[in-house]
């Protein structure tokens, strides 16, 4: 790679609604990690984020708050910037769609498209979803509601400018064909082709007269420019497109990755390329639509009343715990479920047990056995080859995954190396070497540990910058030894460095106590809304009452989400004869389910079984454990149980049961 190769990465620009939750931070933290990774690889990186400040939603919110739209957004934007600062987001530019340069450039773009005949004046009659700022035809509505968010839409009829989107359908299809890597994951491509491109695109309404809070159409100022046209162009106006200084645009365009949640892929992979085609501007290299952080199966969103506050979580467990969770928990392109339990367990197992414990043990041993000074390397010993080999190949493996945007797998490689180090400590037992006065072997073991930790910490830096910094400081790693280049070869540390014993990077969490805290504090509110405390007795009495229920319609039945799931772990619930606590994998999600089957099934025989679960049952607490679903069982009069299982043992988990 040439030193000067560029990398331009963008998040969507955020609606300054003020209700940011852990899910909203996902795109930004993911892009931050990729931007940092590329910087460490030597790329010239431009990482763009910002805010999407116009539109009806903001106009209404400001009115309700009794302030001007600009006052409203100024306050919210300041809060968002604080959040990004807290989460260590290393953006190169924060664009606001109220920035004067952006406003001017959008007006220029609108005029250019009008002059080219790609924008024309007509009348819009149809539906509008205010929360999504989306236009919909009657046929596109789902049960009369917005097909994206399920909320009410408004009927609109007004004079509008239109963009000739219909003209670009074939070119966009061709783009997908010629550049299959343009839109990922592949499933999103199929969705766009089947739902939008194949049925044929309609021209897009790109102006409104019924609201004021937007960028005026320069040659007809009673119209303001449609918020999505205003918003999408930020990716080029931020680089100075349409201004006097286009040098950033010349350097960084086309974008290497536009990253976003799956719900706005349509705007980025259909409408945005069409705008660019109309402007004769090259198409971005990749649009990546990631999955959602869900909360008991629903997308986390304020409107659904289930937010989890990243500021509270960061203050309590550290920013890097939040970053780690976000980067580790959502599998490639899929959704990842948030529960406090999963969040806390992740910190305990990966960060406190594996990584944190390794650093504590190693610095403590160097303190105890060598006065806090790193011993010198004593050359390669065949007993150490396996560890050294793993350390030397870490960056290569992490790069391979990161390049494919498989960030959870990349992180897992680093944690795996920490686990190998912990095993290496157990096998080599430095305390015995010390007792036996085997100074030479003891020094070699301590050196190998410190050097492997250095390699792991440098590689970890783009993911968890603060943790990496703390580790490197503890081992007095010099500036030259914190680069990617320096971790390709084992043996960078010279020996003689001062090694400081540092407090645990991630103190072990008492999960039961913390879950109690969540219940007592504000975060509890969101969870408790969904939690309906029940106990096993009233569940079973409900079950027997239900044997005589009235007939239900097919729509009623459709409300019950039955899914296949695979049991990955199981244990008896303490002080209960009836209950088993099961961990099940349901598609991309891991859930805990407490089930009253212990009198029939042993915990050990449950592991590996495929079961059917009610996936949208209100979570309930049983013996203090949050149960997120129910396992289907047949029960005879003598209360014997038989678990309902899909006949095909290999059937994928997460499949719908009907
Ligand atoms: O859509 N899980 O802004 P936004 C994962 N202004 N990602 C989530 C999420 C969740 N639960 N909730 C939100 C907009 N996000 C427009 C973009 S770009 C020209 C205009 C992600 O504030 C969401 O998918 O609603 C998106 O990537 C980002 O947060 C901003 O969403």
XYZ file of C-alpha atoms and ligand atoms in Angstrom:
689
model
C 0.000 0.000 0.000
C 1.208 3.472 -0.841
C 1.469 5.716 2.182
C -0.785 8.272 0.584
C -3.747 6.046 -0.209
C -6.987 7.677 0.966
C -9.946 6.293 2.877
C -13.209 8.195 3.172
C -15.773 6.805 5.597
C -19.109 8.295 6.640
C -21.881 7.702 9.136
C -25.345 8.975 8.304
C -25.938 12.422 9.705
C -28.008 12.111 12.860
C -31.428 13.557 13.517
C -30.879 15.895 16.458
C -33.840 14.534 18.369
C -31.892 14.332 21.607
C -32.841 10.761 22.432
C -29.657 8.852 21.783
C -29.454 5.328 23.058
C -26.864 2.599 22.855
C -28.194 1.477 19.451
C -27.785 4.915 17.895
C -24.118 4.873 18.817
C -23.534 1.700 16.837
C -22.874 3.246 13.406
C -20.594 5.914 14.828
C -18.533 3.586 17.008
C -18.211 1.079 14.162
C -17.026 3.780 11.735
C -14.679 5.154 14.355
C -13.077 1.769 14.757
C -12.659 1.368 10.981
C -11.285 4.900 10.620
C -8.757 4.329 13.399
C -7.776 0.985 11.920
C -7.124 2.525 8.508
C -5.163 5.380 10.065
C -2.951 2.863 11.817
C -2.490 1.082 8.511
C -1.121 4.337 7.115
C -4.095 5.529 5.084
C -4.965 9.190 4.783
C -8.381 8.961 6.435
C -11.335 11.305 6.344
C -14.090 10.307 8.742
C -17.289 12.304 8.421
C -20.276 12.499 10.714
C -22.769 15.226 11.539
C -26.390 16.209 11.961
C -29.470 16.283 9.765
C -31.197 19.387 11.067
C -34.042 20.332 8.737
C -37.512 18.948 8.200
C -40.951 18.807 9.624
C -40.067 16.750 12.685
C -37.604 19.379 13.913
C -39.963 22.235 13.066
C -42.716 20.598 15.141
C -40.413 19.641 18.033
C -39.069 23.180 18.252
C -42.576 24.607 18.213
C -43.605 22.275 21.005
C -40.525 23.299 22.991
C -41.338 26.976 22.468
C -38.000 27.781 20.789
C -36.872 28.542 17.255
C -35.778 25.529 15.159
C -32.199 26.837 15.177
C -32.162 27.197 18.969
C -33.623 23.740 19.241
C -31.008 22.087 17.029
C -28.092 24.058 18.493
C -28.763 22.639 21.929
C -29.274 19.078 20.710
C -26.257 19.132 18.427
C -24.044 20.285 21.307
C -25.283 17.283 23.321
C -24.593 14.890 20.474
C -21.046 16.212 20.122
C -20.537 15.646 23.843
C -21.708 12.079 23.417
C -19.242 11.477 20.583
C -16.478 12.994 22.673
C -17.346 10.697 25.541
C -17.238 7.677 23.227
C -13.836 8.709 21.827
C -15.132 9.251 18.304
C -12.267 10.475 16.132
C -14.189 12.125 13.306
C -12.341 14.498 10.985
C -15.354 16.652 10.276
C -18.736 17.188 11.867
C -21.096 18.642 9.276
C -24.358 20.348 10.166
C -26.948 20.759 7.439
C -27.508 24.277 8.794
C -23.859 25.153 7.957
C -23.796 28.037 5.524
C -21.464 26.261 3.064
C -23.729 23.204 3.008
C -26.845 25.315 2.423
C -25.216 27.103 -0.506
C -23.898 23.907 -2.050
C -27.297 22.178 -1.803
C -28.920 25.141 -3.529
C -26.313 24.959 -6.298
C -26.944 21.251 -6.726
C -30.717 21.780 -6.890
C -30.330 24.507 -9.519
C -27.924 22.383 -11.551
C -30.353 19.448 -11.611
C -33.232 21.763 -12.510
C -31.255 23.289 -15.360
C -30.351 19.811 -16.621
C -34.020 18.864 -16.665
C -33.675 16.244 -13.928
C -35.883 18.315 -11.608
C -39.292 19.603 -12.744
C -42.292 21.317 -11.156
C -45.549 19.375 -10.667
C -47.982 18.501 -7.887
C -47.565 15.883 -5.187
C -50.505 13.966 -3.912
C -49.796 11.134 -1.537
C -48.775 10.177 1.958
C -45.969 11.463 4.138
C -44.447 9.896 7.236
C -43.138 12.708 9.429
C -40.866 10.644 11.742
C -39.149 9.039 8.718
C -39.532 12.123 6.491
C -40.590 9.706 3.710
C -43.120 9.902 0.895
C -45.303 6.856 0.231
C -47.915 5.952 -2.355
C -51.187 4.369 -1.274
C -49.983 0.987 -2.554
C -46.781 1.165 -0.554
C -48.526 1.684 2.804
C -48.845 -1.275 5.129
C -52.283 -1.410 6.734
C -52.561 2.304 6.012
C -49.361 3.059 7.996
C -45.746 3.837 7.135
C -44.143 0.591 5.884
C -40.822 1.512 7.561
C -41.858 2.477 11.090
C -45.525 1.471 11.296
C -46.678 4.928 12.352
C -49.509 7.085 10.986
C -48.937 8.957 7.731
C -50.350 12.307 6.600
C -52.192 12.820 3.344
C -50.522 15.623 1.400
C -51.380 17.547 -1.721
C -49.109 20.413 -2.718
C -47.135 21.915 -5.564
C -43.740 20.227 -5.567
C -40.563 19.816 -7.515
C -39.788 16.278 -8.596
C -36.527 14.512 -9.312
C -36.591 12.110 -12.272
C -35.696 9.070 -10.221
C -37.586 6.786 -12.626
C -34.979 7.549 -15.292
C -32.182 5.936 -13.254
C -33.672 2.543 -12.285
C -31.915 0.581 -15.046
C -28.562 2.230 -14.416
C -28.822 1.379 -10.722
C -29.652 -2.238 -11.497
C -26.632 -2.306 -13.793
C -24.515 -0.808 -11.020
C -25.493 -3.687 -8.682
C -24.698 -6.174 -11.434
C -21.340 -4.725 -12.366
C -20.228 -3.944 -8.836
C -21.724 -6.553 -6.533
C -19.578 -5.235 -3.679
C -21.301 -1.817 -3.935
C -24.150 -2.764 -1.598
C -23.553 -5.126 1.281
C -24.615 -7.378 2.858
C -25.969 -9.133 -0.206
C -29.418 -9.598 1.367
C -29.940 -5.822 1.242
C -29.267 -5.891 -2.499
C -32.001 -8.452 -3.057
C -34.365 -6.332 -0.976
C -33.665 -3.222 -3.075
C -33.980 -5.089 -6.368
C -37.193 -6.913 -5.505
C -38.985 -4.209 -3.520
C -38.000 -1.050 -5.372
C -36.012 -1.444 -8.587
C -37.859 -4.295 -10.310
C -41.359 -2.853 -9.657
C -40.049 0.420 -11.185
C -39.072 3.674 -9.482
C -41.405 6.655 -9.229
C -40.090 10.175 -9.581
C -39.225 11.583 -6.176
C -40.841 14.639 -4.640
C -37.926 16.903 -3.647
C -39.553 20.045 -2.286
C -42.227 21.083 0.193
C -44.272 24.239 0.530
C -46.059 23.376 3.759
C -43.060 23.845 6.012
C -40.517 26.597 6.444
C -37.634 24.827 8.210
C -35.516 23.749 5.283
C -33.199 25.042 2.586
C -35.167 27.309 0.227
C -35.229 26.462 -3.471
C -33.096 29.368 -4.735
C -35.291 30.266 -7.705
C -38.655 29.652 -5.973
C -38.226 30.287 -2.246
C -41.747 29.356 -1.231
C -40.439 25.794 -1.603
C -37.909 24.209 0.741
C -35.746 21.328 -0.444
C -36.798 17.832 0.686
C -34.850 16.894 3.781
C -33.401 13.660 2.345
C -32.010 15.471 -0.693
C -30.514 18.069 1.646
C -29.169 15.311 3.921
C -27.696 12.899 1.363
C -25.674 15.597 -0.348
C -23.789 16.202 2.923
C -21.368 13.470 1.876
C -20.062 15.705 -0.910
C -20.737 19.190 0.443
C -18.637 18.300 3.517
C -15.721 17.907 1.097
C -16.364 21.295 -0.446
C -18.250 20.110 -3.552
C -19.870 23.104 -5.181
C -17.715 25.577 -3.210
C -14.653 27.615 -4.161
C -12.334 25.039 -2.648
C -12.934 21.517 -3.943
C -9.558 20.128 -2.907
C -10.966 17.746 -0.289
C -13.562 16.554 -2.772
C -10.869 15.907 -5.372
C -8.809 14.001 -2.810
C -11.427 11.894 -1.027
C -14.375 11.329 -3.337
C -15.734 8.709 -4.051
C -16.460 7.549 -0.504
C -14.905 4.216 0.381
C -17.715 3.292 2.782
C -21.065 4.833 3.574
C -22.146 2.973 6.708
C -25.729 3.034 8.010
C -28.523 1.033 9.599
C -30.567 -1.186 7.312
C -33.683 1.013 7.506
C -32.045 3.771 5.455
C -30.272 1.614 2.878
C -32.925 2.508 0.293
C -31.996 6.185 0.454
C -28.288 5.416 0.124
C -28.322 2.675 -2.468
C -31.122 3.853 -4.776
C -31.800 7.576 -4.356
C -28.236 8.690 -3.598
C -26.616 6.952 -6.603
C -29.364 8.404 -8.806
C -28.580 11.947 -7.591
C -24.893 11.324 -8.248
C -25.560 9.912 -11.715
C -27.620 12.983 -12.518
C -24.725 15.177 -11.372
C -22.119 13.091 -13.260
C -20.299 12.344 -10.032
C -18.685 8.923 -9.409
C -20.643 6.472 -7.262
C -19.339 5.555 -3.760
C -17.340 2.359 -3.512
C -19.525 0.759 -0.879
C -22.813 1.211 0.931
C -23.014 -1.010 3.985
C -26.341 -1.525 5.767
C -25.710 -2.919 9.228
C -28.264 -4.610 11.462
C -29.929 -3.160 14.526
C -29.277 -3.346 18.167
C -32.597 -4.697 19.304
C -34.241 -4.797 22.667
C -36.193 -7.974 23.144
C -36.522 -8.255 19.384
C -37.551 -4.626 18.715
C -35.275 -1.964 17.282
C -34.174 0.188 20.178
C -35.864 3.512 19.774
C -37.065 6.280 22.020
C -40.470 6.254 20.422
C -40.939 2.669 21.551
C -39.913 3.655 25.070
C -36.999 1.268 25.356
C -33.827 3.296 25.343
C -30.627 2.406 27.110
C -28.506 5.387 27.918
C -24.878 5.151 26.722
C -23.828 7.935 29.100
C -25.062 6.007 32.148
C -23.453 2.802 30.910
C -20.136 4.554 30.181
C -20.082 6.283 33.545
C -20.685 3.018 35.361
C -18.595 0.537 33.376
C -16.260 2.665 31.277
C -16.448 3.939 27.720
C -14.501 0.994 26.364
C -16.975 -1.452 27.878
C -19.697 0.243 25.813
C -17.498 0.335 22.703
C -16.595 -3.305 23.168
C -20.193 -4.362 23.514
C -21.237 -2.477 20.396
C -18.370 -3.776 18.293
C -18.567 -7.333 19.569
C -22.263 -8.027 19.860
C -23.883 -7.376 16.482
C -22.943 -10.172 14.078
C -22.069 -9.280 10.488
C -25.112 -7.677 8.882
C -27.529 -9.068 11.455
C -29.357 -7.721 14.487
C -27.942 -8.083 17.984
C -30.138 -8.163 21.045
C -29.391 -5.874 23.975
C -30.046 -6.999 27.499
C -28.318 -5.726 30.596
C -27.456 -9.311 31.411
C -25.658 -9.888 28.098
C -23.899 -6.538 28.387
C -22.593 -7.285 31.876
C -21.630 -10.874 31.077
C -19.633 -9.725 28.062
C -17.648 -7.317 30.199
C -16.985 -9.961 32.810
C -15.954 -12.783 30.517
C -14.001 -11.060 27.768
C -12.760 -7.868 29.357
C -12.429 -8.585 33.080
C -11.551 -12.305 32.984
C -9.550 -12.625 29.798
C -7.932 -9.301 28.992
C -7.968 -7.372 32.270
C -6.927 -10.326 34.348
C -4.020 -11.066 32.013
C -2.678 -7.537 32.309
C -3.109 -7.487 36.104
C -1.445 -10.861 36.570
C 1.472 -10.057 34.293
C 2.236 -6.619 35.710
C 1.903 -8.021 39.251
C 4.313 -10.891 38.513
C 6.881 -8.591 36.932
C 6.568 -6.446 40.062
C 6.906 -9.371 42.416
C 9.580 -11.413 40.646
C 11.663 -8.735 38.948
C 11.123 -5.518 40.912
C 8.819 -3.989 38.286
C 11.426 -4.101 35.510
C 10.872 -6.068 32.324
C 13.511 -8.808 31.962
C 15.383 -9.112 28.657
C 14.377 -11.670 26.062
C 16.495 -14.789 26.286
C 15.971 -15.868 22.667
C 13.463 -18.278 21.239
C 12.688 -21.455 23.125
C 10.686 -24.150 21.308
C 8.207 -24.163 24.207
C 7.252 -20.580 23.357
C 6.938 -20.940 19.603
C 3.186 -21.464 19.586
C 2.472 -18.289 21.546
C 4.983 -16.231 19.592
C 3.550 -17.461 16.321
C 0.017 -16.524 17.407
C 1.215 -13.069 18.472
C 3.063 -12.446 15.216
C 0.053 -13.432 13.138
C -2.503 -11.498 15.175
C -2.519 -8.335 13.089
C -2.785 -10.287 9.851
C -5.844 -12.164 11.100
C -7.455 -9.094 12.608
C -6.873 -7.186 9.357
C -8.429 -9.965 7.329
C -11.624 -9.787 9.371
C -11.705 -6.000 9.620
C -11.281 -5.598 5.857
C -14.406 -7.718 5.431
C -16.163 -5.612 8.107
C -16.283 -8.683 10.351
C -15.409 -6.555 13.353
C -16.783 -8.916 16.059
C -14.549 -11.678 14.661
C -11.568 -9.326 14.567
C -12.066 -8.491 18.236
C -12.496 -12.114 19.065
C -9.020 -12.823 17.673
C -7.533 -10.375 20.169
C -9.449 -11.899 23.065
C -8.340 -15.345 21.915
C -4.718 -14.235 22.132
C -5.342 -12.990 25.683
C -6.826 -16.401 26.501
C -3.741 -18.093 25.057
C -1.572 -15.921 27.298
C -3.605 -16.882 30.352
C -3.149 -20.531 29.407
C 0.568 -19.927 28.908
C 0.749 -18.546 32.450
C -1.059 -21.576 33.843
C 1.185 -24.019 31.952
C 4.450 -22.254 32.778
C 3.461 -21.384 36.355
C 5.912 -18.512 36.970
C 5.348 -18.856 40.729
C 6.876 -22.344 40.579
C 9.766 -21.143 38.407
C 10.355 -18.471 41.036
C 10.167 -20.975 43.873
C 12.615 -23.242 42.047
C 14.896 -20.296 41.396
C 14.759 -20.949 37.647
C 15.464 -17.298 36.895
C 16.278 -17.787 33.215
C 13.013 -19.516 32.364
C 11.047 -17.164 34.603
C 12.482 -14.145 32.773
C 11.721 -15.658 29.381
C 8.116 -16.339 30.385
C 7.618 -12.824 31.753
C 9.169 -11.267 28.658
C 7.045 -13.319 26.280
C 3.913 -12.345 28.148
C 4.741 -8.637 28.130
C 5.622 -8.648 24.442
C 2.478 -10.567 23.504
C 0.414 -8.124 25.547
C 2.079 -5.225 23.718
C 1.138 -6.766 20.371
C -2.431 -7.368 21.540
C -2.755 -3.824 22.925
C -1.458 -2.144 19.753
C -3.855 -4.211 17.655
C -6.667 -3.384 20.078
C -6.084 0.381 19.825
C -8.597 1.107 17.025
C -11.298 -0.798 18.883
C -10.688 0.250 22.505
C -8.310 3.225 22.335
C -8.341 4.080 26.012
C -7.708 0.528 27.203
C -4.895 0.087 24.688
C -3.307 3.317 25.875
C -3.486 2.268 29.532
C -1.867 -1.092 28.780
C 0.902 0.409 26.670
C 1.610 2.979 29.368
C 1.779 0.290 32.053
C 4.513 -1.451 30.065
C 6.282 1.862 29.243
C 5.973 1.097 25.531
C 7.870 3.696 23.514
C 6.295 5.684 20.692
C 7.859 3.595 17.893
C 6.484 0.391 19.352
C 2.829 1.320 19.231
C 2.427 1.143 15.465
C 0.961 -1.661 13.382
C 4.327 -2.044 11.692
C 5.922 -2.805 15.062
C 3.662 -5.764 15.863
C 4.427 -7.813 12.804
C 7.612 -9.099 14.421
C 7.885 -10.458 17.939
C 10.632 -8.942 20.107
C 10.006 -5.189 19.986
C 10.319 -4.619 23.726
C 13.955 -4.378 24.693
C 13.811 -5.378 28.345
C 14.638 -2.933 31.104
C 11.327 -1.042 30.714
C 9.546 -0.097 33.928
C 6.332 -2.044 34.360
C 3.693 -0.505 36.585
C 1.092 -2.511 38.402
C -2.182 -0.973 37.273
C -5.627 -1.215 38.829
C -7.925 -3.741 37.095
C -8.823 -2.412 33.646
C -12.324 -3.816 33.974
C -13.214 -4.649 37.568
C -15.273 -7.819 37.808
C -18.942 -7.042 38.012
C -21.327 -8.600 40.476
C -23.998 -9.160 37.852
C -26.877 -9.833 40.246
C -26.101 -6.642 42.137
C -25.829 -4.603 38.968
C -29.052 -5.979 37.571
C -30.618 -4.872 40.813
C -29.087 -1.442 40.242
C -30.644 -1.319 36.786
C -33.952 -2.110 38.339
C -33.606 0.659 40.874
C -32.351 3.365 38.568
C -33.570 5.125 35.488
C -32.542 2.418 33.075
C -34.906 0.129 34.875
C -37.793 2.191 33.627
C -37.272 1.117 30.048
C -36.772 -2.502 30.921
C -39.530 -2.605 33.448
C -41.995 -1.258 30.905
C -41.524 -4.476 29.077
C -41.217 -6.638 32.147
C -44.339 -8.045 33.647
C -43.323 -9.729 36.889
C -44.917 -13.131 36.948
C -43.998 -16.354 38.626
C -44.077 -19.837 37.397
C -47.259 -20.657 39.319
C -49.435 -18.086 37.690
C -47.887 -18.990 34.327
C -48.993 -22.568 34.691
C -52.418 -21.640 36.018
C -52.773 -19.400 33.013
C -51.799 -22.313 30.826
C -54.515 -24.548 32.233
C -57.107 -21.792 31.971
C -56.191 -21.488 28.337
C -57.267 -25.017 27.464
C -60.764 -23.690 27.096
C -60.100 -20.451 25.282
C -62.337 -18.967 22.630
C -61.456 -19.386 18.992
C -58.857 -16.946 17.715
C -58.428 -15.532 14.255
C -55.408 -16.124 12.046
C -54.433 -12.485 12.755
C -54.446 -13.239 16.484
C -52.231 -16.228 15.911
C -49.896 -14.136 13.725
C -49.221 -11.958 16.758
C -47.405 -14.842 18.407
C -43.850 -15.087 17.152
C -42.793 -18.706 17.304
C -39.155 -19.364 16.464
C -36.761 -22.275 16.429
C -33.862 -21.940 18.857
C -30.887 -24.002 19.889
C -30.000 -24.530 23.550
C -26.342 -23.616 24.030
C -26.147 -23.762 27.840
C -28.384 -24.828 30.664
C -28.280 -24.906 34.455
C -30.657 -25.506 37.354
C -32.043 -22.403 39.006
C -30.913 -22.274 42.612
C -33.515 -23.042 45.259
C -36.065 -24.236 42.697
C -37.148 -27.789 41.873
C -38.976 -26.812 38.734
C -36.849 -24.261 36.966
C -34.042 -24.542 34.455
C -32.184 -21.513 33.149
C -31.434 -21.990 29.466
C -29.290 -19.952 27.117
C -30.643 -20.258 23.604
C -29.409 -19.068 20.241
C -32.246 -17.761 18.095
C -30.820 -16.640 14.761
C -28.353 -13.860 15.588
C -29.688 -13.421 19.122
C -28.765 -15.026 22.395
C -31.499 -15.149 25.026
C -32.023 -16.399 28.512
C -35.162 -18.425 29.111
C -36.298 -19.760 32.447
C -38.507 -22.789 32.028
C -40.412 -24.995 34.495
C -39.190 -28.298 33.074
C -36.541 -29.341 35.606
C -38.646 -32.198 37.011
C -38.641 -33.808 33.579
C -35.399 -32.693 31.880
C -31.874 -32.587 33.315
C -29.858 -29.464 32.529
C -27.159 -31.503 30.767
C -29.556 -33.215 28.367
C -30.998 -29.888 27.228
C -27.741 -28.576 25.774
C -27.693 -28.972 21.992
C -31.460 -29.511 21.704
C -33.447 -27.579 19.123
C -36.606 -26.163 20.631
C -39.482 -23.882 19.704
C -39.854 -20.662 21.625
C -42.418 -17.903 21.936
C -40.101 -15.097 20.942
C -42.350 -12.112 21.684
C -43.622 -13.088 25.104
C -43.297 -10.192 27.542
C -40.120 -10.851 29.508
C -40.831 -11.966 33.047
C -38.710 -12.372 36.146
C -38.597 -15.836 37.592
C -36.582 -16.260 40.803
C -34.873 -12.980 40.013
C -33.815 -14.092 36.497
C -35.168 -12.273 33.497
C -36.737 -14.800 31.152
C -36.978 -13.656 27.541
C -39.415 -16.119 26.045
C -41.011 -19.472 26.648
C -40.184 -22.974 25.468
C -43.105 -24.895 23.988
C -43.938 -28.174 25.689
C -46.780 -30.635 25.519
C -48.189 -31.496 28.955
C -50.486 -34.390 29.811
C -52.944 -34.620 32.666
C -50.357 -36.134 34.963
C -48.143 -33.115 34.224
C -45.650 -35.141 32.204
C -43.857 -32.949 29.721
C -42.610 -33.395 26.200
C -40.719 -30.583 24.526
C -41.860 -29.554 21.034
C -38.883 -29.843 18.689
C -38.431 -29.362 14.948
C -38.106 -32.782 13.354
C -35.056 -31.771 11.334
C -32.238 -31.434 13.884
C -30.157 -29.290 11.547
C -32.952 -26.791 10.909
C -31.496 -23.240 11.323
C -32.205 -21.498 14.609
C -34.303 -18.334 14.421
C -36.637 -19.843 11.779
C -40.322 -18.970 11.932
C -42.739 -21.637 13.170
C -46.261 -21.357 11.842
O -31.637 8.052 9.779
N -29.342 -0.134 16.168
O -30.706 9.500 11.286
P -30.940 8.733 12.673
C -28.392 0.179 15.262
N -30.887 11.489 9.568
N -28.315 1.375 14.656
C -29.245 2.286 14.968
C -30.275 2.043 15.917
C -30.298 0.756 16.530
N -31.205 0.422 17.416
N -31.030 3.153 16.014
C -30.482 4.075 15.166
C -31.181 9.137 10.073
N -29.417 3.553 14.543
C -31.024 10.212 9.001
C -29.832 9.861 8.140
S -28.074 10.333 6.183
C -28.031 11.178 4.798
C -29.541 10.805 6.996
C -28.566 4.182 13.507
O -30.511 9.697 13.705
C -29.333 4.337 12.203
O -29.466 3.116 11.537
O -32.326 8.182 12.749
C -28.435 5.301 11.489
O -27.353 4.609 10.892
C -27.943 6.213 12.622
O -28.244 5.520 13.838
C -28.574 7.593 12.610
O -29.973 7.470 12.602
